[in-house]
XYZ file of N, CA and C in Angstrom:
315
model
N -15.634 48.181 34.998
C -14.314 48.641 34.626
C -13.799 48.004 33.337
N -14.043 46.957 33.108
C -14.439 46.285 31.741
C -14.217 47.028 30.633
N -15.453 47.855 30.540
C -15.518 48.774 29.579
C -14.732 49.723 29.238
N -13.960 50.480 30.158
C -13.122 51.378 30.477
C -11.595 50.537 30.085
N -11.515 49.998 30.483
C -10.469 48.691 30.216
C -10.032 48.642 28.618
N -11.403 48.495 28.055
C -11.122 48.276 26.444
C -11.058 49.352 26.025
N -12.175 50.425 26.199
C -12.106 52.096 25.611
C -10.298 52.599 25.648
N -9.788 52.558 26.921
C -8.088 52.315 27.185
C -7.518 51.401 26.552
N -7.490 50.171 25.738
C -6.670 49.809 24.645
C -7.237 50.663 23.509
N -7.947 51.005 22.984
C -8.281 51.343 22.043
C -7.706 53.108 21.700
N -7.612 53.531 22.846
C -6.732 54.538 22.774
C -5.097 54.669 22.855
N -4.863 53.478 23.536
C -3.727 53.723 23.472
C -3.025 52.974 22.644
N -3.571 52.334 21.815
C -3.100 51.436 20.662
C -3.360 52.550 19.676
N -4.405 52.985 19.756
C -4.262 54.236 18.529
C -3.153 54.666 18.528
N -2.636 55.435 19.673
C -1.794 56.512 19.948
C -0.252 55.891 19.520
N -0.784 54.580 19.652
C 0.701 54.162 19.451
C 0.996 53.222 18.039
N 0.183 53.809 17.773
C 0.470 53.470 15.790
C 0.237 54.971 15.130
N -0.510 56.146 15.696
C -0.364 57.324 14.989
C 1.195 57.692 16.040
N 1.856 57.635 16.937
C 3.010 57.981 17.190
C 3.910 57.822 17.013
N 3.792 56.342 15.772
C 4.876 55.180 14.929
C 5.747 54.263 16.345
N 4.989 54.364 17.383
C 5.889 53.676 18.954
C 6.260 52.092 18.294
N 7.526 51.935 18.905
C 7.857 50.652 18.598
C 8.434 49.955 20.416
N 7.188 49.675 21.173
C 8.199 49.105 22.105
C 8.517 47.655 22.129
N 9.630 47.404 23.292
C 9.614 46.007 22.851
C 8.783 44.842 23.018
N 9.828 43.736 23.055
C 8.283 42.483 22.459
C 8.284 42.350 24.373
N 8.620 42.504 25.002
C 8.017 42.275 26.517
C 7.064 42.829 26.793
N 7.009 44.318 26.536
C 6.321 45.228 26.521
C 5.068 45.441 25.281
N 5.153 44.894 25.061
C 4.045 44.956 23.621
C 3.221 43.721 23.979
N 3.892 42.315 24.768
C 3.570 41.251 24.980
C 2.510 41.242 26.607
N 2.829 42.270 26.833
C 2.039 42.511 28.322
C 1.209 43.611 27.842
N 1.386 44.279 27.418
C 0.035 45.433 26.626
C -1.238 44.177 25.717
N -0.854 43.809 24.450
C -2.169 43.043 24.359
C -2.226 42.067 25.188
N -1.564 41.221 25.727
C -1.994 39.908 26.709
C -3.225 40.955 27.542
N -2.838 41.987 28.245
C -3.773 42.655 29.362
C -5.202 43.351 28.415
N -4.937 43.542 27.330
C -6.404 44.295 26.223
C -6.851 42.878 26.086
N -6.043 41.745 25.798
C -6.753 40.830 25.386
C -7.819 39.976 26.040
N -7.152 40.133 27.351
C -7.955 39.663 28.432
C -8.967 40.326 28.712
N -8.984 41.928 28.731
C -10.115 42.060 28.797
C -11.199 42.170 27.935
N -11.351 42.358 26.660
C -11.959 41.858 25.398
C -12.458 40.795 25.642
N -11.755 39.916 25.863
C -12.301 38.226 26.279
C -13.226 38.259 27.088
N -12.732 38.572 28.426
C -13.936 38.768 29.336
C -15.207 39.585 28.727
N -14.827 40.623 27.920
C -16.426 41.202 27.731
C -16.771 39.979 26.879
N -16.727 39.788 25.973
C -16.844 38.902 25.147
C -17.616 37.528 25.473
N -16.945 36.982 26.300
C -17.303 35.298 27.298
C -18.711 35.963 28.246
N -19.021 37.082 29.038
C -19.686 36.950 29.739
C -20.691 37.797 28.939
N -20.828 37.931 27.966
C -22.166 38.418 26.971
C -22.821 37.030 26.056
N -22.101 35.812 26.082
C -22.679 34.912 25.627
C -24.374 34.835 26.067
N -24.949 34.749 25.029
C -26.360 34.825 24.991
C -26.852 33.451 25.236
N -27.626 32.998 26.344
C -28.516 32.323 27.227
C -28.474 31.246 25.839
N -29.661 31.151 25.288
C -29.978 30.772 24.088
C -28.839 29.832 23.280
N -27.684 30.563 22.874
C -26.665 30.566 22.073
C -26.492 29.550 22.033
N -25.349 28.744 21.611
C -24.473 27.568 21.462
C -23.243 27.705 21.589
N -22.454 27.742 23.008
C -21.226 28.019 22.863
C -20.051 28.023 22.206
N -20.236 26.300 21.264
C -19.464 25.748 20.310
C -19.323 27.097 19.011
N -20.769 27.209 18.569
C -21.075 28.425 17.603
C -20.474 29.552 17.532
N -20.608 30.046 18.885
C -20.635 31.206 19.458
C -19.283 31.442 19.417
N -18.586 30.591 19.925
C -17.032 30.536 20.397
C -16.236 30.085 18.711
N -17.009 29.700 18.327
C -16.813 29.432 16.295
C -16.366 30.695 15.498
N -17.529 31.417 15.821
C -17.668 33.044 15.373
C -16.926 33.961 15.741
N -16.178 33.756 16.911
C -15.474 34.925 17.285
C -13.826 34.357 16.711
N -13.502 33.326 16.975
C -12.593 32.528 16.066
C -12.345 33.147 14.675
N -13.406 32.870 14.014
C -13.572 33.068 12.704
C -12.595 34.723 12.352
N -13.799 35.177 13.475
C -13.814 36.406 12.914
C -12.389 37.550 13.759
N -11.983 36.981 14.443
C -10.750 37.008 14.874
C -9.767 37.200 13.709
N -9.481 35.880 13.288
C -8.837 35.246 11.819
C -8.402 36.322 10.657
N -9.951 36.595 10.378
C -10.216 37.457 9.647
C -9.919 38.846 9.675
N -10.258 39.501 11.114
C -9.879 40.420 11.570
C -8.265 41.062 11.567
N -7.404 40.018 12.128
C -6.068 39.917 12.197
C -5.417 40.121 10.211
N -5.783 38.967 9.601
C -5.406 38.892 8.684
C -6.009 40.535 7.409
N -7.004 40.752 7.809
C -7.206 42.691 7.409
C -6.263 43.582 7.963
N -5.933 43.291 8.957
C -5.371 44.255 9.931
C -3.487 44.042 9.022
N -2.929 42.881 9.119
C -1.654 42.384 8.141
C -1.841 43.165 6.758
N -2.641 43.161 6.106
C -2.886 43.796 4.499
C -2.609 45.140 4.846
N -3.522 45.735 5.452
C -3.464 47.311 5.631
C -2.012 47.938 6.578
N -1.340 46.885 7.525
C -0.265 47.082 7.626
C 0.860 47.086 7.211
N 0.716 46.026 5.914
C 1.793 46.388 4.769
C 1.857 47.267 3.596
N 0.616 48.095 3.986
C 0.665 49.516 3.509
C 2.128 50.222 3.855
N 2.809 50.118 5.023
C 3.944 50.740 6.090
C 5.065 50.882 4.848
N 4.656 50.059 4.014
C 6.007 49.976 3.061
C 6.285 51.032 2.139
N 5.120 51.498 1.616
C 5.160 53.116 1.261
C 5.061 54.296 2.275
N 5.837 55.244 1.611
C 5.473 56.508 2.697
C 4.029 56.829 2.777
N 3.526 56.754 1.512
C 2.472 57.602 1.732
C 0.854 56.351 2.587
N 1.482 55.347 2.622
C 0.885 54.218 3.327
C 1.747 54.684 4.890
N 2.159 54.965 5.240
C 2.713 55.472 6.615
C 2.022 55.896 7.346
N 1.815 57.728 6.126
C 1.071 58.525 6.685
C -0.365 58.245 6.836
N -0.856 57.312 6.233
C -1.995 56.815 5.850
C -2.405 55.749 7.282
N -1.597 55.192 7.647
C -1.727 54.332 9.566
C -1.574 55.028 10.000
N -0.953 56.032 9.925
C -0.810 57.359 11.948
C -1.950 58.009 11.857
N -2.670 58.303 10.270
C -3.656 59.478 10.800
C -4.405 58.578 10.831
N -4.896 56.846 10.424
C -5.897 56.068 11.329
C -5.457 55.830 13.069
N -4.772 55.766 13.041
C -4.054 55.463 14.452
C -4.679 56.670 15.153
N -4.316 57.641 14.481
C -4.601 59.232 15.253
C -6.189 59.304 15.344
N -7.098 58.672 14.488
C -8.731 58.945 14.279
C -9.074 57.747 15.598
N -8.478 56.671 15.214
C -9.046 55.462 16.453
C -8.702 55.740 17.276
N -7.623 56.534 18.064
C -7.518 57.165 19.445
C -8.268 58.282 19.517
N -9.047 59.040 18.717
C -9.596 60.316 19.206
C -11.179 59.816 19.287
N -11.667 58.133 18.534
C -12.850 57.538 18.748
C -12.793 57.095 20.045
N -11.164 56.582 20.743
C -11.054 55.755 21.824
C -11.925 56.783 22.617
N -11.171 58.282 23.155
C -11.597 59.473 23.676
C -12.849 59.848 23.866
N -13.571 59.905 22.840
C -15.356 60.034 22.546
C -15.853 58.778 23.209
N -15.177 57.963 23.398
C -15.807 56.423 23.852
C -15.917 56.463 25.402
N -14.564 57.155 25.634
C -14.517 57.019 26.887
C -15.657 58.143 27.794
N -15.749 59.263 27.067
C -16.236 59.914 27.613
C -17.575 59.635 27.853
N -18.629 58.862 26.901
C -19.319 58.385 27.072
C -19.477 56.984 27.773
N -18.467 56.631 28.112
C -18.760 55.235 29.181
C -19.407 55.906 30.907
């Protein structure tokens, strides 16, 4: 269910940046806390035998960081219109990938 779990943030986080949704911070705060958790879990229980947890747990850090801080740039696109329209119809493409995802889980 895992899987299904994340395919479902991924859609509905689409949906709710191509729908411009603004809910509040309780509600926004219990939506990723619950994606986040489960991300994590896929994440923690794919650690590879082999690996180095320190490393391992380094890398996703990292790339977290990184991730977040791309995600800030392209969101202050919002400040132009035509940067607006430019997040809903990604918003609108990553929920219709969420969809294809799911269907294949």
């Amino acid at each position: 269910w895992v899987e299904v779990g994340i395919t479902a943030s991924v859609i509905v986080l689409g949906l709710m940046v191509a729908l411009s949704l603004k809910p509040s911070l309780a509600v926004s705060m219990a939506l990723i806390g619950l994606f986040a958790l489960m991300h994590g879990h896929s994440h923690g229980t794919e650690l590879p035998q082999a690996a180095s947890p320190v490393a391992y747990g380094a890398g996703f850090l990292i790339s977290t960081v990184l991730l977040h801080g791309i995600g800030l740039v392209i969101g202050g696109t919002s400040r132009w219109p035509l940067g607006r329209v430019g997040l809903r119809t990604a918003g609108a493409a990553i929920a219709a990938i969420g969809v294809m995802l799911l269907v294949s889980v």
